[in-house]
mmCIF file of C-alpha atoms in Angstrom:
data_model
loop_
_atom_site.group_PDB
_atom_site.id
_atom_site.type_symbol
_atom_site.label_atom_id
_atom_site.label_comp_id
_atom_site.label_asym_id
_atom_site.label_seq_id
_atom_site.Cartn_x
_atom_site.Cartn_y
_atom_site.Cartn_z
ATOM 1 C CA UNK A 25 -13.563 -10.016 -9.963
ATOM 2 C CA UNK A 26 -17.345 -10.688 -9.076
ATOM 3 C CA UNK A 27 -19.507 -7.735 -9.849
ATOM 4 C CA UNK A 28 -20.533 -5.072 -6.880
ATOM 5 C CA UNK A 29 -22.807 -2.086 -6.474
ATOM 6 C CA UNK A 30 -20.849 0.068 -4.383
ATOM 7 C CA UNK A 31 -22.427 3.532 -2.485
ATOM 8 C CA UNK A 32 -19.311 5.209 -1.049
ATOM 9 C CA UNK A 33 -19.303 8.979 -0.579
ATOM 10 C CA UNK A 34 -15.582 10.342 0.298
ATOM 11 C CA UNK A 35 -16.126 13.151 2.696
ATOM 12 C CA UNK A 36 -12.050 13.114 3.667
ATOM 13 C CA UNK A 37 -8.945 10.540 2.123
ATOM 14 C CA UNK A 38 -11.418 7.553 3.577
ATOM 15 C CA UNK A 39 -10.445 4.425 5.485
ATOM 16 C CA UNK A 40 -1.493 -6.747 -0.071
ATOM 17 C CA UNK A 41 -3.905 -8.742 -0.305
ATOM 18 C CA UNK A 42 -1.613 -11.493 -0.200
ATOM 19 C CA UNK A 43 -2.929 -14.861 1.152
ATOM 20 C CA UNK A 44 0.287 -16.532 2.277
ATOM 21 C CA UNK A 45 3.418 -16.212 2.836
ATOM 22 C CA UNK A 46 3.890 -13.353 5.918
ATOM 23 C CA UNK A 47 7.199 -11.748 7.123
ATOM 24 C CA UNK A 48 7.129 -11.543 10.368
ATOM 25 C CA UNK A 49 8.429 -8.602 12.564
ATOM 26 C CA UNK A 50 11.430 -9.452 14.851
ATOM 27 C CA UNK A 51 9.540 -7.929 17.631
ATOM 28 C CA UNK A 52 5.962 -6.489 18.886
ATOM 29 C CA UNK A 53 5.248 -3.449 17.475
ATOM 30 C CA UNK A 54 4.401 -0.361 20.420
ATOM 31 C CA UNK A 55 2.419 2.523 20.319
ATOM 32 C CA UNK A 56 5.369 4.448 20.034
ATOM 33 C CA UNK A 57 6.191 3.061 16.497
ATOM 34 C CA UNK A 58 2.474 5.305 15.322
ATOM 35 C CA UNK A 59 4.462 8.221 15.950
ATOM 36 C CA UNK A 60 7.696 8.449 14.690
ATOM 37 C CA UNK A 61 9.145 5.961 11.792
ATOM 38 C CA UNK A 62 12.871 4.360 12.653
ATOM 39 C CA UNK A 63 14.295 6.571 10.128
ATOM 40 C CA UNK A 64 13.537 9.623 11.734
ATOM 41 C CA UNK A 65 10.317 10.818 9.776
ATOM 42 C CA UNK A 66 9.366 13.782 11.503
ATOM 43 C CA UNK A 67 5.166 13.217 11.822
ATOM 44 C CA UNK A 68 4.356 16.996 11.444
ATOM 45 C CA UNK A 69 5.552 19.971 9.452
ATOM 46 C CA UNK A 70 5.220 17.761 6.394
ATOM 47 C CA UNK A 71 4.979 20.079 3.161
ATOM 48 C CA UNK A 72 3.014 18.449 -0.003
ATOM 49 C CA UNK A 73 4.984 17.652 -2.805
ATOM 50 C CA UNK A 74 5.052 19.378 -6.027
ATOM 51 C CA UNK A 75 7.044 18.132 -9.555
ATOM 52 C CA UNK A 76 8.587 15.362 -10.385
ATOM 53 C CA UNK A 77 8.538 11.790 -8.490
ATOM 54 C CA UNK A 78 12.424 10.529 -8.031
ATOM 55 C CA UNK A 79 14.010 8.258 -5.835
ATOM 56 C CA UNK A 80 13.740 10.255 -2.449
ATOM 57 C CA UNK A 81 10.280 9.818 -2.467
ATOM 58 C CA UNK A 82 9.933 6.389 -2.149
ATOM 59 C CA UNK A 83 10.634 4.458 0.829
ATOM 60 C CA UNK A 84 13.352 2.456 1.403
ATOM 61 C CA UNK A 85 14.311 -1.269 2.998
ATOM 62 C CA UNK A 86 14.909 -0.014 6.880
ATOM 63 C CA UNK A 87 11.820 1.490 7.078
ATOM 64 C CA UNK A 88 9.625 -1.903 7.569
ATOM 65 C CA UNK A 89 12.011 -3.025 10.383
ATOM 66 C CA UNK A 90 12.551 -6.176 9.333
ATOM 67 C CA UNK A 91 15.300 -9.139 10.548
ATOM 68 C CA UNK A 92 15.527 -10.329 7.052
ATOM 69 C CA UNK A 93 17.924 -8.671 4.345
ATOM 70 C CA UNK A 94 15.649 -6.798 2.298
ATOM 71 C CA UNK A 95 16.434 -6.034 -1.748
ATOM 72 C CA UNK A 96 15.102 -3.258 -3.592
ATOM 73 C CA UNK A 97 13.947 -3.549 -7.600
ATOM 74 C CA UNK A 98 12.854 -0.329 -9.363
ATOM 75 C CA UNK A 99 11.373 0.328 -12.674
ATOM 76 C CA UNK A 100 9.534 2.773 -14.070
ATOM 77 C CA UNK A 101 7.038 2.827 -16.788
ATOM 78 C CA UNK A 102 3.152 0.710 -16.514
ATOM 79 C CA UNK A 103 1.784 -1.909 -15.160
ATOM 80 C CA UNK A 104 -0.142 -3.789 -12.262
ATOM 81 C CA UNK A 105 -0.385 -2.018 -9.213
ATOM 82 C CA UNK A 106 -2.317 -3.155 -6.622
ATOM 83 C CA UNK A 107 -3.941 -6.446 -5.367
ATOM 84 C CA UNK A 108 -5.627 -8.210 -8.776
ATOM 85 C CA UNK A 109 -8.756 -9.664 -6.989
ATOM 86 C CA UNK A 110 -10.237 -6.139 -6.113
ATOM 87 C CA UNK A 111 -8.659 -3.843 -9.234
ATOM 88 C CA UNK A 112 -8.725 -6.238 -11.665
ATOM 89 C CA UNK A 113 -6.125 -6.978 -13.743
ATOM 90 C CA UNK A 114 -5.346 -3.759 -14.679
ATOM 91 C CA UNK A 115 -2.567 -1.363 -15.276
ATOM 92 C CA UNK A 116 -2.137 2.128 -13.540
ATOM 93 C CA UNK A 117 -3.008 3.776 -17.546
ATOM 94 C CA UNK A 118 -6.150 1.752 -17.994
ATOM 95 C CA UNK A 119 -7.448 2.667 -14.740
ATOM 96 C CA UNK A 120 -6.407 6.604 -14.574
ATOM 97 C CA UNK A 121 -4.403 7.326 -18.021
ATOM 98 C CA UNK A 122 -1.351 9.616 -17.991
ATOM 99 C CA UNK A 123 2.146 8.701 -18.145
ATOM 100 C CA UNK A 124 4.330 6.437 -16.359
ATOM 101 C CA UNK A 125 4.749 5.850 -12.350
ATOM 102 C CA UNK A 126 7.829 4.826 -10.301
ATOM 103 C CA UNK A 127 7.119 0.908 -9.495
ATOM 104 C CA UNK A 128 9.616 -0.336 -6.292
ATOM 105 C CA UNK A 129 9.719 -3.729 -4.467
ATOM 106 C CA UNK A 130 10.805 -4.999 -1.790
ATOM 107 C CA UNK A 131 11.988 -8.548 -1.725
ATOM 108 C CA UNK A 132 13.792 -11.067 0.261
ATOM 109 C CA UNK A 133 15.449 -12.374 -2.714
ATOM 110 C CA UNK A 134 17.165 -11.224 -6.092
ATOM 111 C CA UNK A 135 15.803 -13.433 -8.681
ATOM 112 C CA UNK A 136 12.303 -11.609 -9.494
ATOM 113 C CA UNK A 137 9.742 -12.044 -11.939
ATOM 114 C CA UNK A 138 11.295 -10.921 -15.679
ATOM 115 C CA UNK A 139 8.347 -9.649 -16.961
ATOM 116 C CA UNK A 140 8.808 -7.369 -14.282
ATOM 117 C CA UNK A 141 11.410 -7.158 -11.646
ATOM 118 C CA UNK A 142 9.212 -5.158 -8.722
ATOM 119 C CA UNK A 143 7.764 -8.489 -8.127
ATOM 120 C CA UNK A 144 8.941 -11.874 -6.350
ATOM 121 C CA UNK A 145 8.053 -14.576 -8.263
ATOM 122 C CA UNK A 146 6.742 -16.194 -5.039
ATOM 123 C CA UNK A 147 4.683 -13.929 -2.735
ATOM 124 C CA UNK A 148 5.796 -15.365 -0.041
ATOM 125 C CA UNK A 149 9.192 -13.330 -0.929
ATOM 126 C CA UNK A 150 7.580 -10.131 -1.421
ATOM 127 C CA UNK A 151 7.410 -7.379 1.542
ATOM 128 C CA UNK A 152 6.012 -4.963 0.059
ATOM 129 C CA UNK A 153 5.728 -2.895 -3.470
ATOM 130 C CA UNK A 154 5.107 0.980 -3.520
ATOM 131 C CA UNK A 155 3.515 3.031 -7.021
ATOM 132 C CA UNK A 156 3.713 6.382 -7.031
ATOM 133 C CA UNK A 157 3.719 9.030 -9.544
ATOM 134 C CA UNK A 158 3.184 13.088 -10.085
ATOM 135 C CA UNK A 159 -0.573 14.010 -11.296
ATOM 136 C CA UNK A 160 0.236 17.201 -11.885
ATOM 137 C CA UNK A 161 -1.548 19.032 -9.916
ATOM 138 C CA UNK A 162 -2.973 18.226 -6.004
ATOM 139 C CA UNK A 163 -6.781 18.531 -7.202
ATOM 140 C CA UNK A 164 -6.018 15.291 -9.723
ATOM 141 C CA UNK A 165 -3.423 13.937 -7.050
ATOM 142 C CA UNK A 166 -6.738 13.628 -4.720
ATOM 143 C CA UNK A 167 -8.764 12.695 -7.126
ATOM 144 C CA UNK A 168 -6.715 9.788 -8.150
ATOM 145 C CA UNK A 169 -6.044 8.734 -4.727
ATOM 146 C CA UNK A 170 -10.026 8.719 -4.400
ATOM 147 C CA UNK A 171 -10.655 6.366 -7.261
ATOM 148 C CA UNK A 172 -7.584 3.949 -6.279
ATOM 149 C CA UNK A 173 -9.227 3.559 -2.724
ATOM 150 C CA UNK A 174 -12.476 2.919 -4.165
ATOM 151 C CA UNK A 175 -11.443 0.067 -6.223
ATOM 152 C CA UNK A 176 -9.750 -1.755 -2.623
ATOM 153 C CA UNK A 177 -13.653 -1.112 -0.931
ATOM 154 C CA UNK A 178 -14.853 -3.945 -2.599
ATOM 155 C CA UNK A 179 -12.386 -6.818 -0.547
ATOM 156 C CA UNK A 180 -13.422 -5.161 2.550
ATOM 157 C CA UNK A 181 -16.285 -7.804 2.339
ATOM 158 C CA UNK A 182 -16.043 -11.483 1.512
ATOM 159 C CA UNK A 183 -17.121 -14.744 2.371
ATOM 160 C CA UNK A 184 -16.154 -16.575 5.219
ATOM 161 C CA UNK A 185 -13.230 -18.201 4.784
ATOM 162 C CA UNK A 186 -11.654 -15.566 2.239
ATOM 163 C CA UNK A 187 -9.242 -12.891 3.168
ATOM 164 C CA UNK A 188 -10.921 -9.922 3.185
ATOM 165 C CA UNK A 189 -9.332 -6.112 3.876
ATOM 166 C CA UNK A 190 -10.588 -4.225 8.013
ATOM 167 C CA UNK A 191 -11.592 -1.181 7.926
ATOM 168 C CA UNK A 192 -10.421 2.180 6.184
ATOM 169 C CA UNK A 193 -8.105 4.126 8.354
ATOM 170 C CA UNK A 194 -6.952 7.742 7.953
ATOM 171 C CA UNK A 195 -3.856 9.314 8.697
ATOM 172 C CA UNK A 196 -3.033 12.609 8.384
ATOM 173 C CA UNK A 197 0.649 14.224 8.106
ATOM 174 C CA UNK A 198 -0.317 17.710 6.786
ATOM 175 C CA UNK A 199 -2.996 19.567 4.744
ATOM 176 C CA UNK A 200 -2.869 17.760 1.592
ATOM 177 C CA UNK A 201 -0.573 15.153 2.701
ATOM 178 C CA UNK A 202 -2.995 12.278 3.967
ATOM 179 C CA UNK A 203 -3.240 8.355 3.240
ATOM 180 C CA UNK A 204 -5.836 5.673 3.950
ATOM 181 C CA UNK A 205 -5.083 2.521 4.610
ATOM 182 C CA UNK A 206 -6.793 -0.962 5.194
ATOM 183 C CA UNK A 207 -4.961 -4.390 7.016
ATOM 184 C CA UNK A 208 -5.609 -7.541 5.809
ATOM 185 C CA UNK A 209 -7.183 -10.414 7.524
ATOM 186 C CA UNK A 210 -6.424 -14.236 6.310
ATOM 187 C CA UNK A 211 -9.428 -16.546 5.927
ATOM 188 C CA UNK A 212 -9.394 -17.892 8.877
ATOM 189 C CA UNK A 213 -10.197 -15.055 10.927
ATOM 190 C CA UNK A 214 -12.849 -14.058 8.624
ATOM 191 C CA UNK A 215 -16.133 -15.803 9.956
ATOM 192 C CA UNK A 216 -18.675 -13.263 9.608
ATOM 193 C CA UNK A 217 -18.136 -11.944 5.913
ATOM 194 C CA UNK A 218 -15.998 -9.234 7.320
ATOM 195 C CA UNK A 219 -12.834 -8.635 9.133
ATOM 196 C CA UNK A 220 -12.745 -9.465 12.657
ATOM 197 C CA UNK A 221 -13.241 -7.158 15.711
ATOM 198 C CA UNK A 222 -10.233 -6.947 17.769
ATOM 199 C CA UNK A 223 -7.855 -8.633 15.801
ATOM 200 C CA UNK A 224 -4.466 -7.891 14.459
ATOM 201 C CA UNK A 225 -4.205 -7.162 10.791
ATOM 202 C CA UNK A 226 -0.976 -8.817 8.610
ATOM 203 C CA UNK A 227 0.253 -6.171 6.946
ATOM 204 C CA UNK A 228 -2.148 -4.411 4.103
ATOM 205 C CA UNK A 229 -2.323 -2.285 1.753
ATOM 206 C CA UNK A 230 -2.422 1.976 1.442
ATOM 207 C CA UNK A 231 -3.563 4.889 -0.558
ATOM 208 C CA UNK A 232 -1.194 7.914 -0.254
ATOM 209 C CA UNK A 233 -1.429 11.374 -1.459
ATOM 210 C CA UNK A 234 0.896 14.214 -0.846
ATOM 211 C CA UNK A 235 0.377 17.417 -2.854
ATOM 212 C CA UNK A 236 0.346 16.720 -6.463
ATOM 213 C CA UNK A 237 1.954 12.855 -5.980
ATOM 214 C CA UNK A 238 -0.464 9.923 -5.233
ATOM 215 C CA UNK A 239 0.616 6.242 -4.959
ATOM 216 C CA UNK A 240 -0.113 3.179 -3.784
ATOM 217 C CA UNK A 241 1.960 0.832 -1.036
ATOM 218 C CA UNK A 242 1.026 -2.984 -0.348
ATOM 219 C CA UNK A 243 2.358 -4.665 2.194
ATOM 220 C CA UNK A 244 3.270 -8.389 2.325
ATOM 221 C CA UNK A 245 5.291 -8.232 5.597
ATOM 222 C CA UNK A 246 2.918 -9.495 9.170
ATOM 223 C CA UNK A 247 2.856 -5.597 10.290
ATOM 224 C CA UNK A 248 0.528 -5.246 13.083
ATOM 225 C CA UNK A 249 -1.838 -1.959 13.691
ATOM 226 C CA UNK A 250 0.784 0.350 15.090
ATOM 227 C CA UNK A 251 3.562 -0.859 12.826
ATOM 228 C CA UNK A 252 1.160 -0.180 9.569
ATOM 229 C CA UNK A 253 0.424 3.343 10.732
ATOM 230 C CA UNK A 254 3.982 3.799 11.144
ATOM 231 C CA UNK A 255 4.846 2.754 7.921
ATOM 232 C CA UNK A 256 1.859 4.544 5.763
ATOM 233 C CA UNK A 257 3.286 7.610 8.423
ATOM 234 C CA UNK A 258 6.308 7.078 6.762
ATOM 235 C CA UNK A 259 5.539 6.574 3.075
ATOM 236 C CA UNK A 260 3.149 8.995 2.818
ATOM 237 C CA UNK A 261 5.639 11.896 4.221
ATOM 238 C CA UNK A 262 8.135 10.981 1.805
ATOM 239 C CA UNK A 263 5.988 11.278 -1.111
#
């Protein structure tokens, strides 16, 4: 990861880098889809979470609305968790200590990588894979969330030719349930350094916070605008 001098000042939650291998949806996403996810996810009255992370917190395979047959790996413990060429190769304890996080993926196939089963061994397989954990407390949570974000800033500017991440987007569910997310452009769309105006993003990747539980979603799958919102809607009201 080249080095960067980076002036960002967070005044609220602020807003996969995968380069091939896109799922796409079976149809066009609506407008509709930024409102409500297909499992129901109310977008209001959202409470922020307190104690542990467990398995109802994390999303799960019909909420990306995919054609394809979707598997789901869990683990939990350390490890990589979002895209290497911004973060570094780095686990979630190098970068902001504490103990473990719930790691899920979301694959099109069952034979993953053994080193650590979240992950397709080909990234074309991969949907998407979700972190998240507990912090303890919601002024850490946010705090965590803010320093996660900042390391994805970076990709949000590349040379032509390179993938590169749009612009930060912010949604919020709830007082202290909000997430920022940012879509990813391939190469060649990118002509200026930066992503381009009026384009579609393929999928992406989010920072989500909810109360005391922070985590991080990447998304491999070709989701449009309105179908990311609906998504990072989705995650970040289940966390």
């Amino acid at each position: 990861m080249r080095i960067r001098t980076i002036a960002v000042i967070l005044t609220a939650a602020v807003g996969l880098g995968l380069l091939t291998g896109r799922f796409v949806l079976p149809a066009r996403s609506t407008a509709a889809d930024a409102v409500a996810s297909p499992s129901g996810t109310p977008s209001t009255g959202a409470k922020p979470a307190d104690g542990p992370v467990t398995d109802r917190n994390l999303l799960t395979p019909d909420a990306f609305g995919l054609s394809q047959r979707v598997h789901v790996r869990d683990r939990f413990g350390d490890g990589r968790y979002a895209n290497a060429a911004c973060a570094g190769e780095k686990t979630l304890s190098q970068t902001l200590g504490g103990p473990g996080a719930h790691f899920r993926g979301f694959v099109t196939i069952e034979n993953t990588d053994p080193d650590d089963p979240t992950l397709a061994v080909d990234l074309k397989d991969q949907v998407a894979r979700e972190v998240a954990a507990d912090a303890g407390t919601a002024t850490l949570a946010q705090n965590f969330a803010e320093r996660l974000l900042l390391e994805e800033v970076p990709c949000q500017t590349e040379p032509a030719g390179h993938w590169v991440y749009g612009p930060t987007r912010t949604i919020t569910v709830a007082p202290g349930v909000t997430a920022s997310w940012m879509g990813t452009y391939g190469g060649d769309l990118n002509t200026t350094g930066a992503a381009p105006r009026g384009k579609e993003p393929c999928g992406g990747i989010a920072v989500l916070r909810s109360g005391s539980h922070y985590g991080v979603l990447e998304v491999g799958a070709c989701l449009d605008t309105a179908a990311m919102t609906r998504i990072v809607r989705t995650a970040v009201t289940r966390l």
